[in-house]
Amino acid sequence: MVEALESLVTQIQGLSSRDEDIAQLHKRLREAEGKGLLSHSSSSRLDSLLKQLHPSQHSLGYLYILEAFTSSSTSKDQARGRVSTVAAFIDLCVAEQIRLVPDKFISVCRRLKDEVLSLKTPIRGVGPLRTAIRKLHSSSGRITSLHSDFLMLCLLAKCYKIGYSILEENIFEADQPRDLYLYCYYGGMICIGQKCYGKAIELLSNVITAPSAAMSAISIEARKKYILVSLILNGQLLKCLPKSESGMTVRRVKSLCQHYLDLGEVYSTGQIFELESFVEANRQKFESENNLGLVKQVISSLYKRNIHRLTQTYLTLSLQDIANRVSTTPREAEMHVLQMVVLLHSFFFLFSS
């Protein structure tokens, strides 16, 4: 076994420098894998083999050994070392070689994601997975399973801006329908974090209307966020239900989202006090579903809408008049007005430049 492994490393070192030798190396790596040469080796043995290779000079062979190396369970200290090893490989590997075995590359990247999650350091996986996505496909219009993993890590690490960067690209195809489904769900949440509510509604509606997704847990959560974002952006609920949904499914979905639908009904009255009372009464539900922060933005949006409506109607109202009519204090009314002035100033500056 030891001699066979050393022979394999020698072949990797000898056949990695020229493009015309890569096909032959790939064949020998597949043969070694078929014989169980790598899968039956100990973690320490595989680690020593990796130290004899360089990620950029021997990318294909390094990937085969790295996949076997990362397949075994490990301690926390070892996990930290593995994360560094995989991250360095992703950064240095030659894209043309790893694309010969995309499944192996994705497998290694997903193990990196699992390791950083187990270590509770999601931010350590953000940069490497972003690089991995770029290297896996030369075209930016294709979604892989790495996209949703990357967006999930961005959410957990609160790196919304970095996550949003791949959402700006035009998408033309996906490896699997599930990849697109999760991409849209996590992407919608990234857009909420960036306050890009129009894009969030677009992505969340893709989740809600996906075939056979009506009763999935993700679809239900997407509907709840869709309702909240609709209120923030448009001041009303936007209907987004697949035409193929049965009456039973519609009733079941509504029962799971009822407190959000009720929130929309209270919002439509324009009564701040009633809205705040409803939110307080259902605070525990919203908090347990991790939507309380978004619900508070819904309340804030109603303040601004009421102030905007009054401003259009009564341009000479005092802060005290505004406070009385929107059920707040003069100080809070001033704060909301100033925020709206800043937003309007930014808007006019953007379109005048």
mmCIF file of C-alpha atoms in Angstrom:
data_model
loop_
_atom_site.group_PDB
_atom_site.id
_atom_site.type_symbol
_atom_site.label_atom_id
_atom_site.label_comp_id
_atom_site.label_asym_id
_atom_site.label_seq_id
_atom_site.Cartn_x
_atom_site.Cartn_y
_atom_site.Cartn_z
ATOM 1 C CA MET A 1 0.000 0.000 0.000
ATOM 2 C CA VAL A 2 2.744 2.471 0.990
ATOM 3 C CA GLU A 3 4.754 1.746 -2.145
ATOM 4 C CA ALA A 4 1.665 2.133 -4.342
ATOM 5 C CA LEU A 5 0.874 5.519 -2.773
ATOM 6 C CA GLU A 6 4.429 6.749 -3.205
ATOM 7 C CA SER A 7 4.332 5.599 -6.827
ATOM 8 C CA LEU A 8 1.104 7.511 -7.345
ATOM 9 C CA VAL A 9 2.650 10.695 -5.927
ATOM 10 C CA THR A 10 5.624 10.264 -8.287
ATOM 11 C CA GLN A 11 3.226 9.954 -11.237
ATOM 12 C CA ILE A 12 1.336 13.067 -10.117
ATOM 13 C CA GLN A 13 4.591 15.007 -9.907
ATOM 14 C CA GLY A 14 5.761 13.757 -13.304
ATOM 15 C CA LEU A 15 2.543 14.120 -15.295
ATOM 16 C CA SER A 16 1.193 17.460 -14.049
ATOM 17 C CA SER A 17 3.432 19.947 -15.836
ATOM 18 C CA ARG A 18 2.309 19.419 -19.454
ATOM 19 C CA ASP A 19 -1.255 19.624 -20.765
ATOM 20 C CA GLU A 20 -0.777 16.581 -22.984
ATOM 21 C CA ASP A 21 0.053 14.427 -19.923
ATOM 22 C CA ILE A 22 -2.995 15.422 -17.869
ATOM 23 C CA ALA A 23 -5.317 12.910 -19.601
ATOM 24 C CA GLN A 24 -2.911 10.071 -18.780
ATOM 25 C CA LEU A 25 -2.634 11.257 -15.166
ATOM 26 C CA HIS A 26 -6.400 11.435 -14.897
ATOM 27 C CA LYS A 27 -6.673 7.833 -16.071
ATOM 28 C CA ARG A 28 -4.171 6.620 -13.465
ATOM 29 C CA LEU A 29 -5.911 8.551 -10.700
ATOM 30 C CA ARG A 30 -9.237 6.944 -11.610
ATOM 31 C CA GLU A 31 -7.588 3.502 -11.575
ATOM 32 C CA ALA A 32 -6.083 4.157 -8.153
ATOM 33 C CA GLU A 33 -9.435 5.311 -6.861
ATOM 34 C CA GLY A 34 -11.159 2.249 -8.299
ATOM 35 C CA LYS A 35 -8.757 -0.003 -6.372
ATOM 36 C CA GLY A 36 -9.553 1.844 -3.128
ATOM 37 C CA LEU A 37 -5.963 3.015 -2.820
ATOM 38 C CA LEU A 38 -6.929 6.431 -1.453
ATOM 39 C CA SER A 39 -10.134 5.592 0.429
ATOM 40 C CA HIS A 40 -8.420 2.825 2.420
ATOM 41 C CA SER A 41 -5.469 5.002 3.465
ATOM 42 C CA SER A 42 -5.241 6.646 6.878
ATOM 43 C CA SER A 43 -5.753 10.359 7.330
ATOM 44 C CA SER A 44 -2.158 10.839 8.486
ATOM 45 C CA ARG A 45 -0.832 9.006 5.414
ATOM 46 C CA LEU A 46 -2.923 11.132 3.058
ATOM 47 C CA ASP A 47 -1.783 14.275 4.887
ATOM 48 C CA SER A 48 1.843 13.325 4.282
ATOM 49 C CA LEU A 49 1.099 12.791 0.575
ATOM 50 C CA LEU A 50 -0.448 16.260 0.288
ATOM 51 C CA LYS A 51 2.711 17.773 1.781
ATOM 52 C CA GLN A 52 4.703 16.326 -1.128
ATOM 53 C CA LEU A 53 2.498 18.113 -3.661
ATOM 54 C CA HIS A 54 1.684 21.724 -4.482
ATOM 55 C CA PRO A 55 -1.904 22.885 -5.113
ATOM 56 C CA SER A 56 -1.021 24.964 -8.173
ATOM 57 C CA GLN A 57 1.539 22.596 -9.736
ATOM 58 C CA HIS A 58 -0.347 19.342 -9.118
ATOM 59 C CA SER A 59 -3.982 20.481 -8.928
ATOM 60 C CA LEU A 60 -5.680 17.361 -10.336
ATOM 61 C CA GLY A 61 -3.761 14.843 -8.234
ATOM 62 C CA TYR A 62 -3.949 17.078 -5.168
ATOM 63 C CA LEU A 63 -7.742 17.212 -5.522
ATOM 64 C CA TYR A 64 -8.094 13.409 -5.650
ATOM 65 C CA ILE A 65 -6.044 13.008 -2.463
ATOM 66 C CA LEU A 66 -7.692 16.001 -0.751
ATOM 67 C CA GLU A 67 -11.168 14.567 -1.286
ATOM 68 C CA ALA A 68 -10.137 11.318 0.403
ATOM 69 C CA PHE A 69 -8.344 13.239 3.171
ATOM 70 C CA THR A 70 -11.398 15.378 4.027
ATOM 71 C CA SER A 71 -13.833 12.441 4.030
ATOM 72 C CA SER A 72 -12.955 11.214 7.535
ATOM 73 C CA SER A 73 -14.201 12.672 10.809
ATOM 74 C CA THR A 74 -11.876 14.938 12.726
ATOM 75 C CA SER A 75 -11.350 16.858 15.964
ATOM 76 C CA LYS A 76 -11.836 20.629 16.220
ATOM 77 C CA ASP A 77 -8.109 21.325 16.096
ATOM 78 C CA GLN A 78 -7.721 19.104 13.030
ATOM 79 C CA ALA A 79 -10.779 20.756 11.462
ATOM 80 C CA ARG A 80 -9.126 24.164 11.696
ATOM 81 C CA GLY A 81 -6.095 22.770 9.878
ATOM 82 C CA ARG A 82 -8.281 21.200 7.190
ATOM 83 C CA VAL A 83 -10.097 24.459 6.602
ATOM 84 C CA SER A 84 -6.764 26.189 5.982
ATOM 85 C CA THR A 85 -5.602 23.382 3.674
ATOM 86 C CA VAL A 86 -8.778 23.386 1.585
ATOM 87 C CA ALA A 87 -8.933 27.187 1.441
ATOM 88 C CA ALA A 88 -5.337 27.353 0.208
ATOM 89 C CA PHE A 89 -6.058 24.704 -2.445
ATOM 90 C CA ILE A 90 -9.120 26.580 -3.732
ATOM 91 C CA ASP A 91 -7.082 29.761 -3.984
ATOM 92 C CA LEU A 92 -4.094 28.199 -5.762
ATOM 93 C CA CYS A 93 -5.521 25.373 -7.903
ATOM 94 C CA VAL A 94 -5.589 25.516 -11.707
ATOM 95 C CA ALA A 95 -9.177 25.933 -12.900
ATOM 96 C CA GLU A 96 -8.711 23.858 -16.068
ATOM 97 C CA GLN A 97 -7.632 20.827 -14.038
ATOM 98 C CA ILE A 98 -10.317 20.897 -11.332
ATOM 99 C CA ARG A 99 -12.994 21.246 -14.026
ATOM 100 C CA LEU A 100 -12.073 17.721 -15.182
ATOM 101 C CA VAL A 101 -13.647 16.415 -11.952
ATOM 102 C CA PRO A 102 -16.211 19.058 -10.902
ATOM 103 C CA ASP A 103 -18.057 16.670 -8.559
ATOM 104 C CA LYS A 104 -14.898 16.117 -6.519
ATOM 105 C CA PHE A 105 -14.190 19.835 -6.365
ATOM 106 C CA ILE A 106 -17.747 20.573 -5.208
ATOM 107 C CA SER A 107 -17.513 17.774 -2.638
ATOM 108 C CA VAL A 108 -14.324 19.250 -1.147
ATOM 109 C CA CYS A 109 -15.829 22.756 -1.098
ATOM 110 C CA ARG A 110 -18.965 21.532 0.647
ATOM 111 C CA ARG A 111 -16.854 19.804 3.293
ATOM 112 C CA LEU A 112 -15.128 23.118 3.858
ATOM 113 C CA LYS A 113 -18.579 24.646 4.375
ATOM 114 C CA ASP A 114 -19.479 21.900 6.877
ATOM 115 C CA GLU A 115 -16.220 22.405 8.775
ATOM 116 C CA VAL A 116 -16.598 26.187 9.164
ATOM 117 C CA LEU A 117 -20.188 25.678 10.304
ATOM 118 C CA SER A 118 -19.115 23.122 12.909
ATOM 119 C CA LEU A 119 -16.424 25.558 14.087
ATOM 120 C CA LYS A 120 -19.045 28.355 14.119
ATOM 121 C CA THR A 121 -16.817 30.526 11.911
ATOM 122 C CA PRO A 122 -18.873 30.895 8.693
ATOM 123 C CA ILE A 123 -16.891 33.936 7.590
ATOM 124 C CA ARG A 124 -13.857 31.692 6.971
ATOM 125 C CA GLY A 125 -15.744 29.982 4.172
ATOM 126 C CA VAL A 126 -17.041 33.088 2.395
ATOM 127 C CA GLY A 127 -13.889 34.020 0.476
ATOM 128 C CA PRO A 128 -12.903 30.461 -0.528
ATOM 129 C CA LEU A 129 -16.387 29.576 -1.825
ATOM 130 C CA ARG A 130 -16.575 32.813 -3.792
ATOM 131 C CA THR A 131 -13.280 31.869 -5.465
ATOM 132 C CA ALA A 132 -14.478 28.285 -5.986
ATOM 133 C CA ILE A 133 -17.579 29.474 -7.852
ATOM 134 C CA ARG A 134 -15.437 31.565 -10.196
ATOM 135 C CA LYS A 135 -13.033 28.695 -10.869
ATOM 136 C CA LEU A 136 -15.642 25.999 -11.362
ATOM 137 C CA HIS A 137 -17.286 27.669 -14.365
ATOM 138 C CA SER A 138 -15.825 30.166 -16.796
ATOM 139 C CA SER A 139 -19.359 31.449 -17.445
ATOM 140 C CA SER A 140 -20.975 33.525 -14.691
ATOM 141 C CA GLY A 141 -24.498 32.623 -15.820
ATOM 142 C CA ARG A 142 -24.581 29.087 -14.376
ATOM 143 C CA ILE A 143 -25.764 28.166 -10.875
ATOM 144 C CA THR A 144 -24.145 25.275 -9.016
ATOM 145 C CA SER A 145 -24.803 23.862 -5.561
ATOM 146 C CA LEU A 146 -21.899 26.012 -4.351
ATOM 147 C CA HIS A 147 -23.927 29.178 -4.977
ATOM 148 C CA SER A 148 -26.477 28.383 -2.268
ATOM 149 C CA ASP A 149 -23.738 27.267 0.150
ATOM 150 C CA PHE A 150 -21.895 30.534 -0.470
ATOM 151 C CA LEU A 151 -25.028 32.632 0.068
ATOM 152 C CA MET A 152 -25.871 30.728 3.251
ATOM 153 C CA LEU A 153 -22.402 31.434 4.679
ATOM 154 C CA CYS A 154 -22.751 35.114 3.700
ATOM 155 C CA LEU A 155 -26.048 35.243 5.610
ATOM 156 C CA LEU A 156 -24.604 33.633 8.723
ATOM 157 C CA ALA A 157 -21.518 35.873 8.583
ATOM 158 C CA LYS A 158 -23.695 38.925 7.748
ATOM 159 C CA CYS A 159 -21.581 39.574 4.641
ATOM 160 C CA TYR A 160 -24.606 40.782 2.686
ATOM 161 C CA LYS A 161 -22.685 42.978 0.255
ATOM 162 C CA ILE A 162 -20.350 40.160 -0.771
ATOM 163 C CA GLY A 163 -23.302 37.798 -1.212
ATOM 164 C CA TYR A 164 -25.176 40.377 -3.259
ATOM 165 C CA SER A 165 -22.268 40.577 -5.713
ATOM 166 C CA ILE A 166 -23.189 37.241 -7.334
ATOM 167 C CA LEU A 167 -26.896 38.077 -7.342
ATOM 168 C CA GLU A 168 -26.193 40.919 -9.778
ATOM 169 C CA GLU A 169 -25.098 38.441 -12.447
ATOM 170 C CA ASN A 170 -27.551 37.251 -15.082
ATOM 171 C CA ILE A 171 -28.472 33.571 -14.626
ATOM 172 C CA PHE A 172 -29.245 31.370 -17.620
ATOM 173 C CA GLU A 173 -29.015 27.797 -16.310
ATOM 174 C CA ALA A 174 -28.668 25.691 -13.159
ATOM 175 C CA ASP A 175 -27.073 22.292 -12.532
ATOM 176 C CA GLN A 176 -30.158 21.107 -10.627
ATOM 177 C CA PRO A 177 -33.613 22.639 -9.914
ATOM 178 C CA ARG A 178 -32.820 22.458 -6.179
ATOM 179 C CA ASP A 179 -29.737 24.619 -6.754
ATOM 180 C CA LEU A 180 -31.885 27.383 -8.252
ATOM 181 C CA TYR A 181 -34.502 26.996 -5.504
ATOM 182 C CA LEU A 182 -31.993 27.496 -2.675
ATOM 183 C CA TYR A 183 -30.151 30.208 -4.615
ATOM 184 C CA CYS A 184 -33.383 32.221 -4.805
ATOM 185 C CA TYR A 185 -34.270 31.637 -1.138
ATOM 186 C CA TYR A 186 -30.899 32.601 0.326
ATOM 187 C CA GLY A 187 -30.519 35.303 -2.316
ATOM 188 C CA GLY A 188 -33.830 36.830 -1.272
ATOM 189 C CA MET A 189 -32.638 36.968 2.328
ATOM 190 C CA ILE A 190 -29.341 38.558 1.245
ATOM 191 C CA CYS A 191 -31.317 41.232 -0.620
ATOM 192 C CA ILE A 192 -33.371 41.900 2.507
ATOM 193 C CA GLY A 193 -30.119 42.382 4.433
ATOM 194 C CA GLN A 194 -29.031 44.854 1.743
ATOM 195 C CA LYS A 195 -32.500 46.498 1.764
ATOM 196 C CA CYS A 196 -32.841 45.743 -1.964
ATOM 197 C CA TYR A 197 -36.505 44.882 -1.531
ATOM 198 C CA GLY A 198 -37.480 44.814 -5.205
ATOM 199 C CA LYS A 199 -34.862 42.149 -5.962
ATOM 200 C CA ALA A 200 -35.852 40.288 -2.783
ATOM 201 C CA ILE A 201 -39.473 40.071 -3.944
ATOM 202 C CA GLU A 202 -38.359 38.773 -7.343
ATOM 203 C CA LEU A 203 -36.220 36.010 -5.833
ATOM 204 C CA LEU A 204 -38.703 35.007 -3.118
ATOM 205 C CA SER A 205 -41.517 34.786 -5.679
ATOM 206 C CA ASN A 206 -39.373 32.271 -7.599
ATOM 207 C CA VAL A 207 -39.257 30.115 -4.465
ATOM 208 C CA ILE A 208 -42.993 30.397 -3.831
ATOM 209 C CA THR A 209 -43.981 29.541 -7.405
ATOM 210 C CA ALA A 210 -41.469 26.700 -7.870
ATOM 211 C CA PRO A 211 -43.170 23.435 -8.978
ATOM 212 C CA SER A 212 -44.041 21.028 -6.131
ATOM 213 C CA ALA A 213 -42.607 23.411 -3.533
ATOM 214 C CA ALA A 214 -45.873 24.666 -2.049
ATOM 215 C CA MET A 215 -45.664 22.885 1.297
ATOM 216 C CA SER A 216 -41.901 22.751 1.795
ATOM 217 C CA ALA A 217 -40.542 24.450 4.911
ATOM 218 C CA ILE A 218 -38.429 26.808 2.808
ATOM 219 C CA SER A 219 -41.413 27.825 0.686
ATOM 220 C CA ILE A 220 -43.458 28.635 3.793
ATOM 221 C CA GLU A 221 -40.626 30.749 5.213
ATOM 222 C CA ALA A 222 -40.233 32.477 1.834
ATOM 223 C CA ARG A 223 -43.950 33.394 1.850
ATOM 224 C CA LYS A 224 -43.676 34.968 5.292
ATOM 225 C CA LYS A 225 -40.749 37.117 4.228
ATOM 226 C CA TYR A 226 -42.473 37.901 0.922
ATOM 227 C CA ILE A 227 -45.464 39.318 2.812
ATOM 228 C CA LEU A 228 -43.263 41.505 5.024
ATOM 229 C CA VAL A 229 -41.148 42.810 2.147
ATOM 230 C CA SER A 230 -44.304 43.545 0.117
ATOM 231 C CA LEU A 231 -45.590 45.726 2.948
ATOM 232 C CA ILE A 232 -42.268 47.558 3.292
ATOM 233 C CA LEU A 233 -41.855 48.169 -0.430
ATOM 234 C CA ASN A 234 -45.428 48.598 -1.657
ATOM 235 C CA GLY A 235 -47.523 49.213 1.446
ATOM 236 C CA GLN A 236 -49.779 46.292 0.581
ATOM 237 C CA LEU A 237 -49.774 42.529 0.113
ATOM 238 C CA LEU A 238 -48.835 41.284 -3.339
ATOM 239 C CA LYS A 239 -50.473 38.049 -4.400
ATOM 240 C CA CYS A 240 -48.000 35.428 -5.527
ATOM 241 C CA LEU A 241 -49.522 31.952 -5.552
ATOM 242 C CA PRO A 242 -48.932 29.239 -8.160
ATOM 243 C CA LYS A 243 -52.037 28.759 -10.299
ATOM 244 C CA SER A 244 -51.717 24.988 -9.931
ATOM 245 C CA GLU A 245 -52.130 25.008 -6.136
ATOM 246 C CA SER A 246 -55.133 23.075 -4.878
ATOM 247 C CA GLY A 247 -57.692 24.584 -2.531
ATOM 248 C CA MET A 248 -56.466 22.354 0.286
ATOM 249 C CA THR A 249 -52.875 23.500 -0.234
ATOM 250 C CA VAL A 250 -53.911 27.157 -0.272
ATOM 251 C CA ARG A 251 -55.820 26.729 2.991
ATOM 252 C CA ARG A 252 -52.914 24.895 4.609
ATOM 253 C CA VAL A 253 -50.418 27.544 3.519
ATOM 254 C CA LYS A 254 -52.658 30.348 4.775
ATOM 255 C CA SER A 255 -53.000 28.680 8.163
ATOM 256 C CA LEU A 256 -49.200 28.550 8.528
ATOM 257 C CA CYS A 257 -48.840 32.206 7.488
ATOM 258 C CA GLN A 258 -52.013 33.542 9.132
ATOM 259 C CA HIS A 259 -50.367 35.961 11.562
ATOM 260 C CA TYR A 260 -48.466 37.513 8.650
ATOM 261 C CA LEU A 261 -51.654 37.877 6.609
ATOM 262 C CA ASP A 262 -53.346 39.412 9.657
ATOM 263 C CA LEU A 263 -50.402 41.795 10.000
ATOM 264 C CA GLY A 264 -51.040 42.917 6.429
ATOM 265 C CA GLU A 265 -54.698 43.540 7.199
ATOM 266 C CA VAL A 266 -53.855 45.687 10.222
ATOM 267 C CA TYR A 267 -51.204 47.521 8.185
ATOM 268 C CA SER A 268 -53.797 48.417 5.540
ATOM 269 C CA THR A 269 -55.788 50.411 8.121
ATOM 270 C CA GLY A 270 -52.883 52.839 8.488
ATOM 271 C CA GLN A 271 -53.285 52.838 12.281
ATOM 272 C CA ILE A 272 -49.877 52.770 13.945
ATOM 273 C CA PHE A 273 -51.199 52.039 17.437
ATOM 274 C CA GLU A 274 -53.182 49.026 16.201
ATOM 275 C CA LEU A 275 -50.187 47.735 14.231
ATOM 276 C CA GLU A 276 -47.821 48.050 17.198
ATOM 277 C CA SER A 277 -50.372 46.367 19.476
ATOM 278 C CA PHE A 278 -50.753 43.466 17.033
ATOM 279 C CA VAL A 279 -46.986 43.042 16.754
ATOM 280 C CA GLU A 280 -46.568 43.092 20.527
ATOM 281 C CA ALA A 281 -49.318 40.465 20.921
ATOM 282 C CA ASN A 282 -47.576 38.218 18.369
ATOM 283 C CA ARG A 283 -44.024 39.165 19.275
ATOM 284 C CA GLN A 284 -43.060 35.668 20.401
ATOM 285 C CA LYS A 285 -44.188 34.119 17.105
ATOM 286 C CA PHE A 286 -42.288 36.628 14.978
ATOM 287 C CA GLU A 287 -39.202 36.316 17.168
ATOM 288 C CA SER A 288 -39.201 32.504 17.087
ATOM 289 C CA GLU A 289 -39.319 32.651 13.278
ATOM 290 C CA ASN A 290 -36.416 35.138 13.166
ATOM 291 C CA ASN A 291 -38.597 37.771 11.509
ATOM 292 C CA LEU A 292 -39.018 40.292 14.330
ATOM 293 C CA GLY A 293 -36.386 42.644 12.887
ATOM 294 C CA LEU A 294 -38.175 42.665 9.539
ATOM 295 C CA VAL A 295 -41.523 43.198 11.259
ATOM 296 C CA LYS A 296 -40.081 46.269 12.998
ATOM 297 C CA GLN A 297 -39.108 47.597 9.561
ATOM 298 C CA VAL A 298 -42.741 47.102 8.530
ATOM 299 C CA ILE A 299 -43.828 49.313 11.437
ATOM 300 C CA SER A 300 -41.236 51.939 10.478
ATOM 301 C CA SER A 301 -42.449 51.899 6.871
ATOM 302 C CA LEU A 302 -46.005 52.674 8.010
ATOM 303 C CA TYR A 303 -44.752 55.665 10.011
ATOM 304 C CA LYS A 304 -43.018 56.969 6.900
ATOM 305 C CA ARG A 305 -46.027 56.318 4.666
ATOM 306 C CA ASN A 306 -48.353 58.134 7.024
ATOM 307 C CA ILE A 307 -45.957 61.078 7.298
ATOM 308 C CA HIS A 308 -45.514 61.183 3.525
ATOM 309 C CA ARG A 309 -49.266 61.113 3.034
ATOM 310 C CA LEU A 310 -49.757 63.952 5.510
ATOM 311 C CA THR A 311 -46.897 65.955 4.018
ATOM 312 C CA GLN A 312 -48.467 65.762 0.586
ATOM 313 C CA THR A 313 -51.833 66.866 1.966
ATOM 314 C CA TYR A 314 -50.762 69.419 4.556
ATOM 315 C CA LEU A 315 -47.414 70.942 3.658
ATOM 316 C CA THR A 316 -47.612 73.407 6.566
ATOM 317 C CA LEU A 317 -48.205 70.915 9.385
ATOM 318 C CA SER A 318 -45.992 71.287 12.460
ATOM 319 C CA LEU A 319 -44.070 68.388 13.955
ATOM 320 C CA GLN A 320 -46.627 68.294 16.777
ATOM 321 C CA ASP A 321 -49.489 67.997 14.241
ATOM 322 C CA ILE A 322 -47.644 65.215 12.417
ATOM 323 C CA ALA A 323 -46.906 63.444 15.716
ATOM 324 C CA ASN A 324 -50.563 63.565 16.736
ATOM 325 C CA ARG A 325 -51.786 62.210 13.420
ATOM 326 C CA VAL A 326 -49.310 59.308 13.175
ATOM 327 C CA SER A 327 -49.472 58.395 16.883
ATOM 328 C CA THR A 328 -45.926 59.226 17.870
ATOM 329 C CA THR A 329 -43.977 61.934 19.732
ATOM 330 C CA PRO A 330 -42.729 65.155 18.095
ATOM 331 C CA ARG A 331 -39.132 63.940 18.548
ATOM 332 C CA GLU A 332 -39.823 60.624 16.790
ATOM 333 C CA ALA A 333 -41.773 62.424 14.068
ATOM 334 C CA GLU A 334 -38.780 64.689 13.508
ATOM 335 C CA MET A 335 -36.480 61.673 13.255
ATOM 336 C CA HIS A 336 -38.682 60.019 10.612
ATOM 337 C CA VAL A 337 -39.023 63.270 8.652
ATOM 338 C CA LEU A 338 -35.256 63.804 8.685
ATOM 339 C CA GLN A 339 -34.707 60.243 7.455
ATOM 340 C CA MET A 340 -37.099 60.853 4.588
ATOM 341 C CA VAL A 341 -35.391 64.161 3.737
ATOM 342 C CA VAL A 342 -32.041 62.348 3.545
ATOM 343 C CA LEU A 343 -33.561 59.671 1.309
ATOM 344 C CA LEU A 344 -35.126 62.263 -0.988
ATOM 345 C CA HIS A 345 -31.852 64.192 -1.166
ATOM 346 C CA SER A 346 -29.992 60.993 -2.109
ATOM 347 C CA PHE A 347 -32.634 60.214 -4.725
ATOM 348 C CA PHE A 348 -32.388 63.616 -6.386
ATOM 349 C CA PHE A 349 -28.593 63.577 -6.243
ATOM 350 C CA LEU A 350 -28.515 60.171 -7.918
ATOM 351 C CA PHE A 351 -30.679 61.242 -10.827
ATOM 352 C CA SER A 352 -29.086 64.652 -11.258
ATOM 353 C CA SER A 353 -25.546 63.294 -11.479
#
